[in-house]
Each structure stands twice: as structure tokens, then as C-alpha cells.
Coordinates of C-alpha atoms (C1' of nucleotides) in Angstrom, one line a residue:
Chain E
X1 CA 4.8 -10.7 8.4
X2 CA 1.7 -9.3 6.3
X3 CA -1.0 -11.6 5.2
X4 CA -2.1 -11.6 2.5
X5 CA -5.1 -13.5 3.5
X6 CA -6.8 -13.0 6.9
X7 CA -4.9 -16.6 7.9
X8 CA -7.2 -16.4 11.6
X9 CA -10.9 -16.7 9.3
X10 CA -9.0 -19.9 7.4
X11 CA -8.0 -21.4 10.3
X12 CA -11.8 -20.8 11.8
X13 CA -13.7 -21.6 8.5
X14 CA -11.6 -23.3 6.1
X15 CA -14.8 -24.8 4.4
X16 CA -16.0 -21.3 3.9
X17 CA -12.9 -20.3 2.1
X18 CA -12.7 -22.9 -0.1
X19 CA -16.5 -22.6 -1.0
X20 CA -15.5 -19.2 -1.9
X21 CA -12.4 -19.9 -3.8
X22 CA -14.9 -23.0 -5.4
X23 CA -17.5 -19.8 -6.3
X24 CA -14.1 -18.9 -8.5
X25 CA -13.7 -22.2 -10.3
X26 CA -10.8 -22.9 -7.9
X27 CA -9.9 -25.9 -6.0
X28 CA -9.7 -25.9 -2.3
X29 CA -6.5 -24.6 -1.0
X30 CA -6.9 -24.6 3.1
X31 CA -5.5 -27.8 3.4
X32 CA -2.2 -27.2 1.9
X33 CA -3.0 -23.5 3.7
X34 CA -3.3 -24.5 6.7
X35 CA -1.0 -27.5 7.1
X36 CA 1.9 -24.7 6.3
X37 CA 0.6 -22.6 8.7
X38 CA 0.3 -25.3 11.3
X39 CA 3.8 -26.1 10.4
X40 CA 5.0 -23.0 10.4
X41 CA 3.5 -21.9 13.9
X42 CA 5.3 -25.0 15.7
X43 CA 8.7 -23.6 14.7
X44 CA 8.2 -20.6 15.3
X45 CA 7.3 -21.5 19.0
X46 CA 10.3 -24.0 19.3
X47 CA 12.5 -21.1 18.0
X48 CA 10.8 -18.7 20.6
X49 CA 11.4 -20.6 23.3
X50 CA 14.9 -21.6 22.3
X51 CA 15.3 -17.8 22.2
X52 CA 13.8 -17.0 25.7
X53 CA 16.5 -19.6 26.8
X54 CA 19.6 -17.8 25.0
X55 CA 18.7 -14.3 26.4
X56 CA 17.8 -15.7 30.0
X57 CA 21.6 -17.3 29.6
X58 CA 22.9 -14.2 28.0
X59 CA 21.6 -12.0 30.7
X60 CA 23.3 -14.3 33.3
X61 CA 26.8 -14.4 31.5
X62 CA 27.3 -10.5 32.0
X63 CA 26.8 -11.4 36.2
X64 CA 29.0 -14.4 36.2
X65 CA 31.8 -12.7 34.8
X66 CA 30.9 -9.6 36.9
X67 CA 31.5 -11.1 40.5
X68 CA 34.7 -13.6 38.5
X69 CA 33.0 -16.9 38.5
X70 CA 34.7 -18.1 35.5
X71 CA 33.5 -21.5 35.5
X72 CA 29.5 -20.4 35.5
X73 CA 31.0 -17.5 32.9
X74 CA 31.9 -20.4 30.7
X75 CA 29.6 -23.2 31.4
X76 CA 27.1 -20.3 30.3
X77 CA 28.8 -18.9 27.4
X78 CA 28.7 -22.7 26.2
X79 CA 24.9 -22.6 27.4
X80 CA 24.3 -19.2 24.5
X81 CA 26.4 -21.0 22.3
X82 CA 24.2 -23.8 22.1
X83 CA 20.6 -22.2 21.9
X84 CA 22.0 -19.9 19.6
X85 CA 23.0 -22.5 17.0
X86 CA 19.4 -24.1 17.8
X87 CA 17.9 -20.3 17.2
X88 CA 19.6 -19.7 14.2
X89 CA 18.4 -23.5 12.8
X90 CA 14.8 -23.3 14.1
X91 CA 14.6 -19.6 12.6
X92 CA 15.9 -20.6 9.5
X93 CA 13.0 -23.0 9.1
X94 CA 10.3 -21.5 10.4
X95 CA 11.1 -18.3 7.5
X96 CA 11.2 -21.2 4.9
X97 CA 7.9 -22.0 5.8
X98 CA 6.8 -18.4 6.4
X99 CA 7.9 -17.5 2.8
X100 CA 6.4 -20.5 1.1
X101 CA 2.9 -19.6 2.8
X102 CA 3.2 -16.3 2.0
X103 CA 4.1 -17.1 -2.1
X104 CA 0.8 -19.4 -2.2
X105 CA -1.3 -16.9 -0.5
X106 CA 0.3 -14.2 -2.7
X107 CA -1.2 -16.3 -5.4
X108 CA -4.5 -16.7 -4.0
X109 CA -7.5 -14.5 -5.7
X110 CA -9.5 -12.2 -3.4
X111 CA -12.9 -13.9 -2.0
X112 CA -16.4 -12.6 -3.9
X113 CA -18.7 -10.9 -2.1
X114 CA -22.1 -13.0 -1.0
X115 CA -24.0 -10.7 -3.5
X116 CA -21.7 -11.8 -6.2
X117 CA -23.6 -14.2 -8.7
X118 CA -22.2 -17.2 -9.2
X119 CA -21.0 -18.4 -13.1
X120 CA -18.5 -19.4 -15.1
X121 CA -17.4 -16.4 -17.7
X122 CA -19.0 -13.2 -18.9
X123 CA -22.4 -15.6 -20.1
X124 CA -23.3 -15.4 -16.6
X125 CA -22.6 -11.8 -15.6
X126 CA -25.8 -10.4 -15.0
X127 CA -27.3 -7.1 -16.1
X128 CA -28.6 -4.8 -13.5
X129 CA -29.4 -1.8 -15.7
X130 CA -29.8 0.3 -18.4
X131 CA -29.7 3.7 -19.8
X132 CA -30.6 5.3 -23.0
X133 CA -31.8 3.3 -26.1
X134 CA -29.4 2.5 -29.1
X135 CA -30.1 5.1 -31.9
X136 CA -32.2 3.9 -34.7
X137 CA -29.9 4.7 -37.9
X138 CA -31.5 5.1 -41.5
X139 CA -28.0 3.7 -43.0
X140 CA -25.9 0.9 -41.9
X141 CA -23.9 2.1 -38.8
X142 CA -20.0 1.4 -39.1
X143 CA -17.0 0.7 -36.7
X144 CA -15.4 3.9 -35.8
X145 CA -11.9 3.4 -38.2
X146 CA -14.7 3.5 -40.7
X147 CA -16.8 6.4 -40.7
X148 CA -15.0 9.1 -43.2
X149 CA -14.6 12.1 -40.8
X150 CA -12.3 10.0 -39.0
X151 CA -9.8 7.9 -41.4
X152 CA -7.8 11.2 -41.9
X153 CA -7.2 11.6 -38.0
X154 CA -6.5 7.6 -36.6
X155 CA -3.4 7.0 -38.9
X156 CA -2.4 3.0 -37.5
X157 CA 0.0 2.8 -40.4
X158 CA 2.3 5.4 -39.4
X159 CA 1.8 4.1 -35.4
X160 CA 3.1 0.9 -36.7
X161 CA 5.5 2.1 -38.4
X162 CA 7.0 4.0 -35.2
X163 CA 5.8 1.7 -32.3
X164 CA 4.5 -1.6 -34.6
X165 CA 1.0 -3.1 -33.8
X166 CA -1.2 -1.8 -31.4
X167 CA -0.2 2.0 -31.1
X168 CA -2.4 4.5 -33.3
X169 CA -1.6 8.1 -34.0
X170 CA -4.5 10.8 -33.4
X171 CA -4.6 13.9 -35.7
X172 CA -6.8 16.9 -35.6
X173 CA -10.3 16.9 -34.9
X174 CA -10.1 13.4 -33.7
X175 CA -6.7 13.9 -31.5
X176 CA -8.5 17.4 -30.2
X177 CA -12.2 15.2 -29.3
X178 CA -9.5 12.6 -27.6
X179 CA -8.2 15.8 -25.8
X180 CA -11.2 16.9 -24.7
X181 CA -12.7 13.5 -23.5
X182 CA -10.5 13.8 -20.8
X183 CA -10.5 17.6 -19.7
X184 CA -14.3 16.3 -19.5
X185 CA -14.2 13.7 -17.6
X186 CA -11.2 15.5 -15.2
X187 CA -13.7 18.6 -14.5
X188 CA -16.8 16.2 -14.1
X189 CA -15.6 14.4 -11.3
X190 CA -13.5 17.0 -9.8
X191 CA -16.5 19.8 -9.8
X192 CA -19.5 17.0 -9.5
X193 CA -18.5 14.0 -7.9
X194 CA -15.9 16.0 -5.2
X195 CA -13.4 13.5 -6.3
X196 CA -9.6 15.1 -5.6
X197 CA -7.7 16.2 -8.9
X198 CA -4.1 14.0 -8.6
X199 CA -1.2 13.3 -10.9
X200 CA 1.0 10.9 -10.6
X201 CA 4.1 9.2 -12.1
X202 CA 3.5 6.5 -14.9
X203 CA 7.4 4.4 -13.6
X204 CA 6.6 3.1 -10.5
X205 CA 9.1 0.6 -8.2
X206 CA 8.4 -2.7 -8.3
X207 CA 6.8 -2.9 -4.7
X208 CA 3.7 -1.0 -6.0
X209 CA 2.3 -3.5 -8.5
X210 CA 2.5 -6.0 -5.6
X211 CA 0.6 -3.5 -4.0
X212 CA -2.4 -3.5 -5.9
X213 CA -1.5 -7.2 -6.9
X214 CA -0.1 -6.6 -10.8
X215 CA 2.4 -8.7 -9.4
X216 CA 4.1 -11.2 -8.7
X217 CA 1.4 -13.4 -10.6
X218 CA 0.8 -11.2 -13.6
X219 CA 4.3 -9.9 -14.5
X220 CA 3.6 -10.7 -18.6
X221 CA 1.0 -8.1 -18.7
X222 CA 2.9 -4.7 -17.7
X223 CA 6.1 -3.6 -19.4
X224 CA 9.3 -3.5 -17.1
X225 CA 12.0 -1.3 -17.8
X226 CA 16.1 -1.6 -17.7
X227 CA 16.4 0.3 -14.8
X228 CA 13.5 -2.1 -13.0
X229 CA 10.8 0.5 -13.3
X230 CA 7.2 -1.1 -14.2
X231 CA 5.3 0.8 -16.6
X232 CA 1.9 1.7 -15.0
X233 CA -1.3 -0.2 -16.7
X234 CA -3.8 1.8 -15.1
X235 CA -3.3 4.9 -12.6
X236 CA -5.3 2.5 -10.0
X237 CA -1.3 1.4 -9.3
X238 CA -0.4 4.8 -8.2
X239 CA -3.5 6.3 -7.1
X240 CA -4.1 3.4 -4.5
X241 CA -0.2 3.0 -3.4
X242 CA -0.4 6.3 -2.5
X243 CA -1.3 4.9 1.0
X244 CA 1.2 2.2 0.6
X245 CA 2.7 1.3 4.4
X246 CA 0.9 4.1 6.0
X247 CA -1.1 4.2 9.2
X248 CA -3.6 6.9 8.0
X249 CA -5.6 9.5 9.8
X250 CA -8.9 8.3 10.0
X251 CA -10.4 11.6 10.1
X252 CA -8.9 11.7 6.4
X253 CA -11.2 8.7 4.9
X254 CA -12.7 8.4 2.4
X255 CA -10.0 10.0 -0.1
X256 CA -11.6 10.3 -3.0
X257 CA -9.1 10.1 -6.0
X258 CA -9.4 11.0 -10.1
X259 CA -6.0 11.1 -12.4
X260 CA -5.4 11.0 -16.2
X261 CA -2.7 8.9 -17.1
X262 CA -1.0 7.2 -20.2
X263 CA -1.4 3.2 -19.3
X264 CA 0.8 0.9 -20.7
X265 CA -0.4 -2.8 -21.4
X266 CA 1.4 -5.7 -23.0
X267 CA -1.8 -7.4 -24.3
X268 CA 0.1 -11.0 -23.6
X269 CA -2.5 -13.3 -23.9
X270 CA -4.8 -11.3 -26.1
X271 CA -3.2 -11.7 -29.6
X272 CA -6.3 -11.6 -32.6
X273 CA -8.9 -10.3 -30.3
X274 CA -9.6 -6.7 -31.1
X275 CA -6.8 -6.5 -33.4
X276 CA -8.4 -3.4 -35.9
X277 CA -9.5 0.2 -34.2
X278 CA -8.0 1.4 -31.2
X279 CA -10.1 -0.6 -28.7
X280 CA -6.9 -2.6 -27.3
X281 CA -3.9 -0.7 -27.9
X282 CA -0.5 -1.1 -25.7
X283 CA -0.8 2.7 -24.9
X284 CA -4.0 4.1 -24.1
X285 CA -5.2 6.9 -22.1
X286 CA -7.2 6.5 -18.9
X287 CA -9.3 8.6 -16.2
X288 CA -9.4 7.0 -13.6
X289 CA -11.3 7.0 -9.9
X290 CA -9.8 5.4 -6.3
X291 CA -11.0 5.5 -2.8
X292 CA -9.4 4.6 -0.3
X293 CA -11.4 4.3 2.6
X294 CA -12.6 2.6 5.9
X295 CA -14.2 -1.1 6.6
X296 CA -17.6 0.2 7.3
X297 CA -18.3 2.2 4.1
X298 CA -16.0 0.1 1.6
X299 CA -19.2 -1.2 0.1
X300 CA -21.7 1.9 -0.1
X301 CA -18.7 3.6 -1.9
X302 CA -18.3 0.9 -4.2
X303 CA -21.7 2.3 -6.0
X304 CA -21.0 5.7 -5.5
X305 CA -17.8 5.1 -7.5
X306 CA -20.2 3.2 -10.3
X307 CA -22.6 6.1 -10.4
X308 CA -19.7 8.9 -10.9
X309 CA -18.8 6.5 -14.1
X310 CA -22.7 6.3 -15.5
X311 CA -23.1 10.0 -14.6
X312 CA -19.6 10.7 -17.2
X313 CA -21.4 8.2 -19.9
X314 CA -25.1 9.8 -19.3
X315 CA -23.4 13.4 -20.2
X316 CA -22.2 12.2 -23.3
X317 CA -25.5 10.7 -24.3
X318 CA -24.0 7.4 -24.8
X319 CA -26.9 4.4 -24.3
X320 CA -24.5 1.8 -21.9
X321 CA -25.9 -1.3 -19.6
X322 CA -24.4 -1.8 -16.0
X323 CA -23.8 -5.2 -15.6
X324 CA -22.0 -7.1 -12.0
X325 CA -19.4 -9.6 -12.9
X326 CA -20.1 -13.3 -12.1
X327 CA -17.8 -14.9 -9.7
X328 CA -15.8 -16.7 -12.6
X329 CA -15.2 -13.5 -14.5
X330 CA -14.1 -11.1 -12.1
X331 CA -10.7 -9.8 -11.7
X332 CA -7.9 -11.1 -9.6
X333 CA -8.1 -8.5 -6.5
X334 CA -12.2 -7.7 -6.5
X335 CA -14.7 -9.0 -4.4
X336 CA -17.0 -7.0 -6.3
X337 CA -17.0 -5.8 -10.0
X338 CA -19.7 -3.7 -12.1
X339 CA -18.4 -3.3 -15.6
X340 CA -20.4 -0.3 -18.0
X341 CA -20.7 -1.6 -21.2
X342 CA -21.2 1.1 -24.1
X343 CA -23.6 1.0 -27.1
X344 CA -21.2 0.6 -30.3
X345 CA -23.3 0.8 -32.9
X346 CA -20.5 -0.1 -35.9
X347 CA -20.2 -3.6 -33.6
X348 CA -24.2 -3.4 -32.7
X349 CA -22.7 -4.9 -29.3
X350 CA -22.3 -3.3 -26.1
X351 CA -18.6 -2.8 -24.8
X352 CA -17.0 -2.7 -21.5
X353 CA -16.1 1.1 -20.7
X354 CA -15.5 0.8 -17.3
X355 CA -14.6 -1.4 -14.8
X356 CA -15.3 -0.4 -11.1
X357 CA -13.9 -2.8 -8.3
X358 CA -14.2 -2.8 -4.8
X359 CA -11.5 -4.8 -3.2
X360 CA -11.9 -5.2 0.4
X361 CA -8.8 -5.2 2.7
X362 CA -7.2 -7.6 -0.1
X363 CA -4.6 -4.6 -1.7
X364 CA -4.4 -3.4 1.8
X365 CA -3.0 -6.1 3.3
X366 CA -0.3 -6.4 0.6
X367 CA 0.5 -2.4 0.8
X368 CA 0.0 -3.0 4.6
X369 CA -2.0 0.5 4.5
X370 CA -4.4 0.5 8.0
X371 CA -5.8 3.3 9.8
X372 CA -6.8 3.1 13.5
X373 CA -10.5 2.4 14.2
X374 CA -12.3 4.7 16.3
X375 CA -14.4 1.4 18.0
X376 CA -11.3 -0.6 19.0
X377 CA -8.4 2.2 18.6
X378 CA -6.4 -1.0 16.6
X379 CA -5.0 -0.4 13.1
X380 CA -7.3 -1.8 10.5
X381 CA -6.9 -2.4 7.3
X382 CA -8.0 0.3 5.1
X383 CA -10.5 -0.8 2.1
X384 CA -9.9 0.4 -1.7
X385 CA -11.7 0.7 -4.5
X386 CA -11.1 1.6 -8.3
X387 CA -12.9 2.4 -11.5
X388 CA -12.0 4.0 -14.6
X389 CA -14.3 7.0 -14.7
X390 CA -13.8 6.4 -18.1
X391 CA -11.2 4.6 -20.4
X392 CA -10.7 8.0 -22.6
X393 CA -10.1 6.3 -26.1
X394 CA -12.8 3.9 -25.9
X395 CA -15.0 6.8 -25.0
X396 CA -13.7 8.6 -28.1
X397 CA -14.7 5.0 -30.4
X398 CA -18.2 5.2 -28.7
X399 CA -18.5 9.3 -29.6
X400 CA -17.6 8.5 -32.7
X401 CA -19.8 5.3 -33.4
X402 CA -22.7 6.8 -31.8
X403 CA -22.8 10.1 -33.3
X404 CA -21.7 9.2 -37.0
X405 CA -24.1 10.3 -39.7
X406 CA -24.6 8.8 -43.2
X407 CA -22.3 11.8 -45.2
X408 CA -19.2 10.4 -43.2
X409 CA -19.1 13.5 -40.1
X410 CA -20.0 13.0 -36.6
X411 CA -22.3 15.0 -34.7
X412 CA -20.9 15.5 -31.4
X413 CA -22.4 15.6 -28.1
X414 CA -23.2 18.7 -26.5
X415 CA -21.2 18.2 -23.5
X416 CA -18.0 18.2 -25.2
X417 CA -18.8 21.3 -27.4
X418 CA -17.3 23.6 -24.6
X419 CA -14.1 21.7 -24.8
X420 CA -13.8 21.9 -28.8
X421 CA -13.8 25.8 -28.7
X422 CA -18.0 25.8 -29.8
X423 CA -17.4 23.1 -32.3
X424 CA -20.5 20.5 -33.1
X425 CA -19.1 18.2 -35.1
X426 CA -16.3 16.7 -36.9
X427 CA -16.7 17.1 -40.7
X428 CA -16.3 14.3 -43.2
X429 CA -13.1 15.4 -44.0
X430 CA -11.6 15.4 -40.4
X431 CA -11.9 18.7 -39.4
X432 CA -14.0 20.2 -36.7
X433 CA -16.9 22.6 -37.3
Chain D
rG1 C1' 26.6 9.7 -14.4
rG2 C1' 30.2 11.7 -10.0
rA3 C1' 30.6 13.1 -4.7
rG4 C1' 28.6 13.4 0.1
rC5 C1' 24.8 12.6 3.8
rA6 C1' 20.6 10.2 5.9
rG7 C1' 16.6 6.3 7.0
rU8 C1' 14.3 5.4 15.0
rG9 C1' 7.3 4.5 17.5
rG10 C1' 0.9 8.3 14.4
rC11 C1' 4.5 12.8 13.6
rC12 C1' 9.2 15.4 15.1
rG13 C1' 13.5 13.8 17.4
rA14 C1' 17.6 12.0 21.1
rG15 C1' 20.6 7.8 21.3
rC16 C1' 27.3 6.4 18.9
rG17 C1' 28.5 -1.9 22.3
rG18 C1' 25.6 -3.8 28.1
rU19 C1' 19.1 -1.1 33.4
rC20 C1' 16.9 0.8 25.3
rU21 C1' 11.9 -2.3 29.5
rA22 C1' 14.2 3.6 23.2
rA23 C1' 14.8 10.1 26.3
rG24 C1' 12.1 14.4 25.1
rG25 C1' 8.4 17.0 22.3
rC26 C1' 3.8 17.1 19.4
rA27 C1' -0.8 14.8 18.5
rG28 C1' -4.5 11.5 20.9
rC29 C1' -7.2 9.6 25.4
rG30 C1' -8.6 10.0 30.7
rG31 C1' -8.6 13.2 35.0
rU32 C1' -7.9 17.9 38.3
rC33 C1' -9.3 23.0 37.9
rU34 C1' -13.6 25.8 35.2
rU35 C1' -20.5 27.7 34.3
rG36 C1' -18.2 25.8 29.7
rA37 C1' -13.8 26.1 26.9
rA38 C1' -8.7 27.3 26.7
rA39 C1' -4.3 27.3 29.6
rA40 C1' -1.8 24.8 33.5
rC41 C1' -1.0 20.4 36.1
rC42 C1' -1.4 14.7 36.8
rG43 C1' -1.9 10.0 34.5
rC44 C1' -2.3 6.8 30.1
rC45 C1' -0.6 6.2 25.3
rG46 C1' 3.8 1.8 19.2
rG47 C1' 3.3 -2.5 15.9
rG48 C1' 3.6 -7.7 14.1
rC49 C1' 3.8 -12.8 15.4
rC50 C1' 3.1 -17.1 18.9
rA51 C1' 0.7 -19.4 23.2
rG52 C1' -3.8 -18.8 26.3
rA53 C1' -11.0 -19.1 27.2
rG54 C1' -9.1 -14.9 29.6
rA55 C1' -5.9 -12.3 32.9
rU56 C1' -1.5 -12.5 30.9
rG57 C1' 3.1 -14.4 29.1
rG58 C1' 6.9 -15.2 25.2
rU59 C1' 9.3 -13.3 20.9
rC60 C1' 10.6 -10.1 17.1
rC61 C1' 10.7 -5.0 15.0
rC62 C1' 15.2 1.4 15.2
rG63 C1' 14.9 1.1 6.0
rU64 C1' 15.9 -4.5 4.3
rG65 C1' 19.1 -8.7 4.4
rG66 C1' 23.6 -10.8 6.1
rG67 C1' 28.0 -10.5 9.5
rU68 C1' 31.2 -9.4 14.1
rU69 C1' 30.2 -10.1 19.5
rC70 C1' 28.7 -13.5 25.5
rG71 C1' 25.6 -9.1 24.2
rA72 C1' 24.0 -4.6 18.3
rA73 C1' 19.4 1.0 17.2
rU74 C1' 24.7 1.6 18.2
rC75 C1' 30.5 -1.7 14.7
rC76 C1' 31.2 -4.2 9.5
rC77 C1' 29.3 -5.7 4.5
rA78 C1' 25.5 -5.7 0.7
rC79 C1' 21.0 -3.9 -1.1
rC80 C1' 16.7 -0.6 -1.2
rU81 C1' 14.8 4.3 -0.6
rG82 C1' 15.3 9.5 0.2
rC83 C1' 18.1 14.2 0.4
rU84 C1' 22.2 17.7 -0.9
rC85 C1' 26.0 19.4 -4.2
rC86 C1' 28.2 18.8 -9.2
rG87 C1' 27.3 17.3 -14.3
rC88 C1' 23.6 16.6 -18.1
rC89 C1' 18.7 17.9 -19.5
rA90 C1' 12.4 19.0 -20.8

RNA sequence: GGAGCAGUGGCCGAGCGGUCUAAGGCAGCGGUCUUGAAAACCGCCGGGCCAGAGAUGGUCCCGUGGGUUCGAAUCCCACCUGCUCCGCCA
């Protein structure tokens, strides 16, 4: 079976995984680990060696009957008989066993990283940079639904009225800005940051969000179709399944991934909080960065991956602050997380953009994706990583928020203008000039 | 939606109840030859789990799960996935 936890580094150190789970606000879980393991391994070495004794029997009856010594024939057939009932029993329980510690390691989060500061929730994620200074505004800044040039183009009451709450509708210059957001950010890290252009399906099989570990422990968050399709929440499903059960070329590592992609999000869990704008919608647009690549370089890539995000942010002109997660606020599959957090001006807060996660060997060994080391010619585990390079419709609230001016139009950054056939800004009454 | 076909080791592919300890090819690794390389030739060359300090041994794996059988890659059933044709359709 697949691990989903290196089981061999429990057995060795259990304290050390608990101390890491303990890093996570969990309690220790290598007792109950490790006693089903223990458990586990005895039956399957009573059921092996029941089985060495039914094929070493089985192997003999074909000889008895051979030479017509029917009383060894059928003093051995009784012989299989027997060790096969005692197979089938032992086997049985030893899968039991096998399944149960495989559903409570299934459950487990991935281990932080050393470098990972410890805390509780985002109060103790720490801030390792910044960029850019917050504009200093001679009128009172407002939240993007606000400012004039843009109340004609996000229409929520007809979204609701098609889709209910949390779905907007775009319309002209704001839909086209939306638009080019993402033709940006596509040719940016395709032309830049060498990252390979890939489209992929937004339906995927249920196997894949256990892949990347959407599932099984966080089924209320995606939507799941009649036919047993899951609707994608981020293209990180797709883009890292790609390797899903493959033993891949070494030769090929790192692949360097980017895709644009609708991402669908039940918001379970997250009713009142960010309930006006289109911060937190169910549908939302998303460009978005995976690497797939080998044990060695897993980490170096992991900033790489952050710096193709800040370089996306820094072309826009938008002020953000890199900040690392704290052990108690990081995501179920990272070791690692920086979040970019974006200047919003109509909030006066900054706002997470972008997520970027290294995640070890942990997705790996549930897609059971390796490649074969060059040192030890043994499969290994591949390592992934994703960040959204960035999340396209809160990049269009920070353009907005950022670039607003006191008559109601936004002035827009020069980056886009390219993408907006020349236009500079969007006017006061919605349309681009 | 209807009908048919198929899923074998990194890849391709044979195999149709008992030396399958899975042929053969490709790729890879080592060697012979060569100034070097290529070619040719020779050899090696799947994965998981369990036990063991190790050498090594055991066991499972031919899409998945059941079943038939003394014995299953091979027969039967269910499911999953893919392909082809038809229908419908952007």
C-alpha cells in the first residue's frame, strides 16, 4: 500500500513527529500510529507464512497426483484447504488494519518545515518583506464596489439573481481589466519566469482531490457533481495530478507549470466573512503556478515560485508584504507557506493574493508520483509545489483600489495598458479611455 | 445515451488453467572492440510490503474488488478507466 506518511521515520522518531504535529496545535498521534502498525505487521507475517505453507503444499499436490499417490494427493489437498481458510482469515484482518491506518494517516496534516515559525493563527505569521509603500490619497480611499467607474461593470444583483450569493457579473471596462489580468499574468510567467503554458479540465475524478489531499477530509469545501465529478477549486488539483501514478523521467524535473482556470469553492465554513465585493466568491478565476520536481531542489524552488508571484504584483505597481505562515495557520498539505498580501487601500489592510506552498513528498505519496534517483537508481517520491501566480479577481479589486482617483475613474497601471488596446484608465462612468 | 473492444514491468508488446521464477523489443547501466564515438556482440536490468545488523529470505502485484479451482495474467461476476463506431451537440 501507499503511505501516506513515511511510517519507517514514525517508527524511528515517534517523539519527533508528534513534536511536529504538537508545532500544529495537534495532539500526539504515534501511539495509536504505531500500535496499528505494530498490529498490523504481526498479521501480515502470520498470513505470509501461512501462505508460504499453502503454496509449498500446493506445489506438492500436482506431484502426488502425478506419480498416483492418492492418499498424500488428499492428505495434501486437506493440508491447502486448511492454510487457505487460515490465509483468507489472517488476510482479512491484516487489510482491516491496513485500511484503518491508512484512514488516520489520510487524516494526518503534513509536518512544517524546521524554518517554519511556530504560533497559533495568522497573529503569529511573520513578515519577511516588503515592497512598495501604500499611496498617500488626498481623499478618503474606498472599497473597490465603491469607486464610481466601477458600480456600472460588477453588477452582484443580477449574479444573485442567476447564481444567488457569492457570484458577481463583470461588464465592460471592468470584465475587459479582468480579461486582461490574466492574459498578463499567462504571458509573464510563460515569457519571464519559463514556466510551461497548460490547460486543463475544471471536472476532475474523484481520485485527484485525494491526490493533492482536497479529500477525503475536506469534501464540504468543493462542489461534486451527479455524475461524481468534483468541481476543481484551484488548477493546483490538475496541474499537480498531472503526475498522478507516474514513475517520471528524471531528466524531465523540474516541470514548471502556469494555467488559468475557473475555481469553484463552496465557501462552507466561511458564511459573513467577506460577504460584499468579489473578494470570496464561489466562482473565481485563478492563475496559477506548480512544480513538480525532485527531493533535492523541492525547497530552493519553493522561493523561486514566490518570487515569480511578487515579480506579477511588482509589474502592476501594487505595494504587497511577503509574509511565511506560522505553524498553526498553514494549510493542510504544506510544510511551508508564504502568503503575498496586497495593499487595499478602500480596507487600509493588506490582503492575501497569493498563497505559494511547498509540500514535500506529502501529495506525492498519495498520487504515488516518484521518479528514480540518479544516487540510488530507487523510485523516490517526487516533491510539489503550488502558488497562485495570482488569484486574477482579487488582483482586479487591488487595481482598482489602488488606482482609484477622487472623480470616481481608475488610473490603470502601465503594464496592463498593452492588454486594454492603449487604454489608461477606466472612466467614472465604466468605460475605458 | 446505444453498440463493441481494451487495460501486462520505465515504454512497446507476447501470453488464452500448471517450469510465468511473465517471451521479445526499446530505453537504461556495465563490458568487449575503438584514438574517441557509433555500430556490433556479451552481461545486468520491475515495484510494494514483511523479516533480518547484513548477506539474504518470505509474500503480494498482469486496471480494482470479489468468485470458481488443488492451482488464475489466463475462466466467471461487479466496478473503474480508456479507445472505436453510432446518436446528440459547442
Amino acid at each position: 500500500m501507499t503511505i501516506m506518511h513515511d511510517i519507517r521515520a514514525i517508527r524511528e522518531n515517534p517523539a519527533a513527529f508528534d513534536a511536529a504535529l504538537a508545532r500544529r496545535g495537534l495532539s500526539p498521534m504515534s501511539d495509536r500510529v504505531l500500535s496499528l502498525d505494530a498490529d498490523r505487521r504481526a498479521r501480515i507475517v502470520a498470513a505470509e507464512t501461512a501462505q508460504a505453507d499453502q503454496n509449498r503444499a500446493s506445489k506438492e499436490v500436482g506431484a502426488a497426483k502425478a506419480r498416483g499417490d492418492d492418499a498424500e494427493f488428499e492428505r495434501l489437498r486437506a493440508l491447502v484447504a486448511e492454510k487457505k481458510a487460515d490465509v483468507t482469515k489472517l488476510q482479512a484482518e491484516a487489510s482491516l488494519l491496513d485500511g484503518r491506518l491508512r484512514d488516520l494517516l489520510m487524516e494526518i496534516p503534513n509536518l512544517p518545515l524546521d524554518s517554519v515559525p511556530d504560533g497559533k493563527d495568522e497573529a503569529d505569521n511573520v513578515e519577511l518583506r516588503r515592497w512598495g509603500s501604500p499611496r498617500a490619497f488626498d481623499f478618503a480611499p474606498v472599497e473597490h464596489f465603491e469607486i464610481a467607474g466601477v458600480k456600472t461593470g460588477m453588477d452582484f444583483e443580477t449574479a444573485a439573481k442567476l447564481s444567488g450569493s457569492r457570484f458577481v457579473v463583470l461588464k465592460g471596462g471592468v470584465a475587459r481589466i479582468h480579461r486582461a489580468l490574466a492574459q498578463f499574468m499567462l504571458d509573464l510567467h510563460v515569457t519571464r519566469h519559463d514556466l510551461q503554458e497548460t490547460w486543463t479540465p475544471v471536472l476532475v475524478l474523484e481520485n485527484m482531490m485525494v491526490g493533492t489531499g482536497q479529500l477525503p477530509k475536506f469534501g464540504e469545501d468543493s462542489y461534486l457533481t451527479r455524475e461524481g465529478y468534483w468541481l476543481i477549486p484551484t488548477s493546483e488539483v490538475t496541474l499537480t495530478n498531472t503526475v498522478n501514478g507516474d514513475l517520471v523521467d528524471h531528466a524531465t524535473l523540474p516541470r514548471r507549470m502556469v494555467a488559468h482556470s475557473q475555481c469553484f469553492r463552496s465557501e462552507a465554513g466561511s458564511a459573513g466573512r467577506d460577504t460584499t465585493g468579489m473578494l470570496r466568491q464561489h466562482q473565481f478565476e485563478k492563475v496559477e503556478m506548480v512544480s513538480i520536481t525532485d527531493a533535492d531542489t523541492g525547497v530552493a524552488e519553493h522561493d523561486r515560485m514566490t518570487r515569480c508571484a511578487e515579480a506579477v504584483l511588482e509589474a502592476l505597481e501594487l505595494p504587497y508584504r511577503t509574509i511565511v505562515l506560522c505553524t498553526g495557520d498553514m494549510g493542510f498539505g504544506a510544510r511551508i507557506t508564504h502568503d503575498l498580501e496586497v495593499w487595499l487601500p478602500g480596507q487600509d489592510k493588506y490582503r492575501e493574493i497569493s498563497s505559494v506552498s511547498y509540500c514535500g513528498d506529502f501529495q506525492a505519496r498519495r498520487m504515488n508520483a516518484r521518479y528514480r534517483s540518479e544516487k540510488t537508481g530507487k523510485p523516490e517520491f517526487v516533491h510539489t509545489l503550488n502558488g497562485s501566480g495570482l488569484a486574477v479577481g482579487r488582483t482586479l479589486i487591488a487595481v482598482l483600489e489602488n488606482g482609484q482617483q477622487a472623480d470616481g475613474s481608475v488610473l490603470l497601471p502601465a503594464a496592463l495598458h498593452p492588454y486594454l488596446g492603449g487604454a489608461t484608465k477606466l472612466r467614472a462612468d465604466g468605460g475605458l479611455a
